[in-house]
JSON list of C-alpha atoms in Angstrom, two decimals:
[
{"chain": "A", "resi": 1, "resn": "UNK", "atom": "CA", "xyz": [95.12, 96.67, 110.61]},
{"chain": "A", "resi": 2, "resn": "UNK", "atom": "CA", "xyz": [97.89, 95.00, 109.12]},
{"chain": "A", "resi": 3, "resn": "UNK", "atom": "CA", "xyz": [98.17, 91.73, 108.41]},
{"chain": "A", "resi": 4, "resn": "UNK", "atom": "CA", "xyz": [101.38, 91.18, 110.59]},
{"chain": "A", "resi": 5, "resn": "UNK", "atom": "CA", "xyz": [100.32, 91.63, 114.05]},
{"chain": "A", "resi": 6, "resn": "UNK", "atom": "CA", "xyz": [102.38, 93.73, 116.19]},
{"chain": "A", "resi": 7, "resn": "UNK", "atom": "CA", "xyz": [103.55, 90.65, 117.97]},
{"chain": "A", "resi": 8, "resn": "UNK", "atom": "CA", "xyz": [105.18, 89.26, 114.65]},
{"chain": "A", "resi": 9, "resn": "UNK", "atom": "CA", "xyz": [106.84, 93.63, 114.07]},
{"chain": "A", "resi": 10, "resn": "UNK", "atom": "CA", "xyz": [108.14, 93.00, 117.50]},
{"chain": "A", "resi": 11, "resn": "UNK", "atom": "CA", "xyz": [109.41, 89.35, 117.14]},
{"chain": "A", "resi": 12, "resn": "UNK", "atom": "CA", "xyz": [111.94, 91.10, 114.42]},
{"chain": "A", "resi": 13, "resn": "UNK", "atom": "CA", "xyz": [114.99, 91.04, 116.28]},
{"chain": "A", "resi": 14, "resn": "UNK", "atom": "CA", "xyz": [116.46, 94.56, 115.43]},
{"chain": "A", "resi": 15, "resn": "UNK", "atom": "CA", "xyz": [117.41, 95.65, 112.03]},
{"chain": "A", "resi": 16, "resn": "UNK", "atom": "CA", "xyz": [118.57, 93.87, 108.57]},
{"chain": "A", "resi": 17, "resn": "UNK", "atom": "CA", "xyz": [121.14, 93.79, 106.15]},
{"chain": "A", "resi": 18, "resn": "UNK", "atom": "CA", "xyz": [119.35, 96.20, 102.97]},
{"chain": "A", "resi": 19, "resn": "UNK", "atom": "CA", "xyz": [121.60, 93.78, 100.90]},
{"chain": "A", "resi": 20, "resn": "UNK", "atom": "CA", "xyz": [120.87, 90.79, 102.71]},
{"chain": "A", "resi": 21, "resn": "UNK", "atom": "CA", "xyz": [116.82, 91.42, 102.30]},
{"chain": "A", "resi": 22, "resn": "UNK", "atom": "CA", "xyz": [117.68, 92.09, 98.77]},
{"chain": "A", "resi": 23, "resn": "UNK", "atom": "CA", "xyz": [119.33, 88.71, 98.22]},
{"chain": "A", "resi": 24, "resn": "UNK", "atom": "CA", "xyz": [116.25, 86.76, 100.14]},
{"chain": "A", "resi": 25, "resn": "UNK", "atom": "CA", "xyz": [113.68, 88.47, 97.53]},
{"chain": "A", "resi": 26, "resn": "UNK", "atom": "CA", "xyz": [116.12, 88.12, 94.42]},
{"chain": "A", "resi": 27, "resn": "UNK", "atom": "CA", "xyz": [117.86, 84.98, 94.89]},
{"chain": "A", "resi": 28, "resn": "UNK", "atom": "CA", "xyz": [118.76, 84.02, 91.41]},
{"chain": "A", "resi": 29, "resn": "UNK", "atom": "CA", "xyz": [121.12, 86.63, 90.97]},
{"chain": "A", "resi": 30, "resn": "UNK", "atom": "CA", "xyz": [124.92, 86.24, 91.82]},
{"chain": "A", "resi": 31, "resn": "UNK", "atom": "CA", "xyz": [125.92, 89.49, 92.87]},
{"chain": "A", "resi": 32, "resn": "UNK", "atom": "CA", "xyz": [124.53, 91.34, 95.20]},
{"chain": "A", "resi": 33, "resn": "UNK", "atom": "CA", "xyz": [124.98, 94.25, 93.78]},
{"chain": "A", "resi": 34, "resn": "UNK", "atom": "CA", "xyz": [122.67, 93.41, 91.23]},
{"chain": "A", "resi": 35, "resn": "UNK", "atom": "CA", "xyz": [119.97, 91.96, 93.54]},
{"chain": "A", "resi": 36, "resn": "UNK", "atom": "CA", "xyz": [120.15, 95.93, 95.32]},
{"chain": "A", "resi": 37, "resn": "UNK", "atom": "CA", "xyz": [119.61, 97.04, 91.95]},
{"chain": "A", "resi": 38, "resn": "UNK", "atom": "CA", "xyz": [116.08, 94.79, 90.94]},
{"chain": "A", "resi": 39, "resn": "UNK", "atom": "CA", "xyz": [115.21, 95.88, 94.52]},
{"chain": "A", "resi": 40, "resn": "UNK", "atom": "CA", "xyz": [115.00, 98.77, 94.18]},
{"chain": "A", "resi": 41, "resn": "UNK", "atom": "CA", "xyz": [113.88, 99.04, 91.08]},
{"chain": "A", "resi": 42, "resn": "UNK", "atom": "CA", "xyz": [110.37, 96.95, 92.23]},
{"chain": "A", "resi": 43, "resn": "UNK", "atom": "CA", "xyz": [110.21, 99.49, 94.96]},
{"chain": "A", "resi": 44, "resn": "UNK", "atom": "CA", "xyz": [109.98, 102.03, 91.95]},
{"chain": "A", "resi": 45, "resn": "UNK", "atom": "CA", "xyz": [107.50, 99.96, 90.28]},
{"chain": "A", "resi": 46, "resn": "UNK", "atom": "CA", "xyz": [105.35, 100.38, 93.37]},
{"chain": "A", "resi": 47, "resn": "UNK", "atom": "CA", "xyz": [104.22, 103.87, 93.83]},
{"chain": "A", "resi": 48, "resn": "UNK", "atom": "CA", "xyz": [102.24, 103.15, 96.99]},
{"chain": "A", "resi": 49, "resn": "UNK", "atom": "CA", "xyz": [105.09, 100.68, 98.60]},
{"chain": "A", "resi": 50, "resn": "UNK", "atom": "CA", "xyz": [107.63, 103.34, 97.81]},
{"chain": "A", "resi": 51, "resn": "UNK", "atom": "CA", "xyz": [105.47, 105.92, 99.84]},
{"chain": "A", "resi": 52, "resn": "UNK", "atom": "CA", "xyz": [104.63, 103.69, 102.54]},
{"chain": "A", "resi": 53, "resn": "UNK", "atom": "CA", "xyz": [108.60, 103.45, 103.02]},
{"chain": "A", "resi": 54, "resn": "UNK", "atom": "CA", "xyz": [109.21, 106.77, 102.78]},
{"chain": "A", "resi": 55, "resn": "UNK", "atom": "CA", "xyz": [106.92, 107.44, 105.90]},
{"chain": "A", "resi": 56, "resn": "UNK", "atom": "CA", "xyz": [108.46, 104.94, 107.83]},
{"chain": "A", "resi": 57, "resn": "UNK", "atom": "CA", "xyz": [111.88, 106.17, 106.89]},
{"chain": "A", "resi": 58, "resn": "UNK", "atom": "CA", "xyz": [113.26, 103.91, 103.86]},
{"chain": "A", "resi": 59, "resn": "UNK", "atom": "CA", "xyz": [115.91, 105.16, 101.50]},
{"chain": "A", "resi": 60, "resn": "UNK", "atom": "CA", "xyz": [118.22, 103.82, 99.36]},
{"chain": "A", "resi": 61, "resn": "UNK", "atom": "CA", "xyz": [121.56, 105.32, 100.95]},
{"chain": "A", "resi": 62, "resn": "UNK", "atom": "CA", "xyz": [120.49, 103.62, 104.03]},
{"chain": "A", "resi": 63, "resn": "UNK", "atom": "CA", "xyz": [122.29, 100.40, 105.09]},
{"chain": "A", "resi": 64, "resn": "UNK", "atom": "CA", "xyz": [119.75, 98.52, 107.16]},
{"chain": "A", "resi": 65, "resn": "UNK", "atom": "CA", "xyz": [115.68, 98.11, 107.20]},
{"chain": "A", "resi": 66, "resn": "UNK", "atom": "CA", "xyz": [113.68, 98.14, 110.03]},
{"chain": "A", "resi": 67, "resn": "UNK", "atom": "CA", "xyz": [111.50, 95.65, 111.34]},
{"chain": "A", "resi": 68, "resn": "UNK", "atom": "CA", "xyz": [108.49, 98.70, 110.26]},
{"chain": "A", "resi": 69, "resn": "UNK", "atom": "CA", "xyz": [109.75, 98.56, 107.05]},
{"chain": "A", "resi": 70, "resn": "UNK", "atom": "CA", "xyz": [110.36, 94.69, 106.69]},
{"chain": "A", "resi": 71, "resn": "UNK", "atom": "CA", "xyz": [106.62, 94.66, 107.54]},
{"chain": "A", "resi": 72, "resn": "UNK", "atom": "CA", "xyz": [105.97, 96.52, 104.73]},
{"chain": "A", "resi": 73, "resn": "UNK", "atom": "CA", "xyz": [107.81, 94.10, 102.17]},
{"chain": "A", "resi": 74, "resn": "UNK", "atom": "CA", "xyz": [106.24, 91.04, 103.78]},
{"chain": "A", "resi": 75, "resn": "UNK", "atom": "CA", "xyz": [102.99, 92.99, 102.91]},
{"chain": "A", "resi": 76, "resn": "UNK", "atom": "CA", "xyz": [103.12, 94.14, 99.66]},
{"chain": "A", "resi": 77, "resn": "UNK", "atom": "CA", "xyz": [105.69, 91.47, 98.39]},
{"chain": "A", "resi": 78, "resn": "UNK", "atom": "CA", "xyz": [104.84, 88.26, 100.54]},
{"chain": "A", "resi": 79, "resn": "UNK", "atom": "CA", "xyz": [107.77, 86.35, 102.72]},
{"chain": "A", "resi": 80, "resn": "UNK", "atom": "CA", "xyz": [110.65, 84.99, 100.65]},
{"chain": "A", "resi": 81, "resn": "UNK", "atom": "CA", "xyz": [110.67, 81.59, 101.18]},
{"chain": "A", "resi": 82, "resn": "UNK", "atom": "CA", "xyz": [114.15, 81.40, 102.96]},
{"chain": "A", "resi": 83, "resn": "UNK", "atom": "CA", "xyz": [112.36, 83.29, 105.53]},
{"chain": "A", "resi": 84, "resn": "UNK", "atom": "CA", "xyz": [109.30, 81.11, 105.76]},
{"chain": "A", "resi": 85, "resn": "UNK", "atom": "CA", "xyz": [111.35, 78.79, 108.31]},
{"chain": "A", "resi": 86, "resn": "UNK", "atom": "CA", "xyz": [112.73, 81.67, 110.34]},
{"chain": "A", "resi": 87, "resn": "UNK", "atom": "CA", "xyz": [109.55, 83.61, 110.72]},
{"chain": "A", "resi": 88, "resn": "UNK", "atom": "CA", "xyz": [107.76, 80.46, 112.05]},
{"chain": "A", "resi": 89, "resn": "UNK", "atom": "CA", "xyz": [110.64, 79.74, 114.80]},
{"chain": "A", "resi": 90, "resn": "UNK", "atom": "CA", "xyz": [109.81, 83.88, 115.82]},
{"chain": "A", "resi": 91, "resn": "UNK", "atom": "CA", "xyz": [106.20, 83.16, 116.75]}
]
């Protein structure tokens, strides 16, 4: 089972910004454009992450993640800590 219950999957209200998530796990860079780029490029890094997101329906032309997918990240990447706060409030 994962380490998120299903109570925490269902506490994520709807779907996020792909850039926005990208910013919260890349914060040092500027431009988001760039923090999209080192996202995805850990996602490469990551055969088993990448896989995982595939089956849940990730891909890079998409806009938005799902709270399935957001799972995932806090999973295999931890919680950025600018979400630390937030999650705890959602409990």
């Amino acid at each position: 089972m994962s380490i998120f219950s299903s109570k925490f999957e269902t506490s994520l209200s709807g779907c996020q910004r792909l850039s926005a998530v990208a910013t919260l796990y890349f914060p040092n860079y500027t431009k988001t454009h760039t923090a999209k780029q080192m996202f995805f490029a850990k996602i490469a890094e990551d055969k088993e992450l990448h896989i995982k997101l595939k089956e849940v329906g990730f891909s890079p032309d998409k806009q938005f993640i799902t709270p399935k997918q957001m799972v995932l990240f806090f999973e295999y990447w931890g919680v950025p800590d600018a979400t630390t706060q937030w999650m705890k409030s959602k409990l």
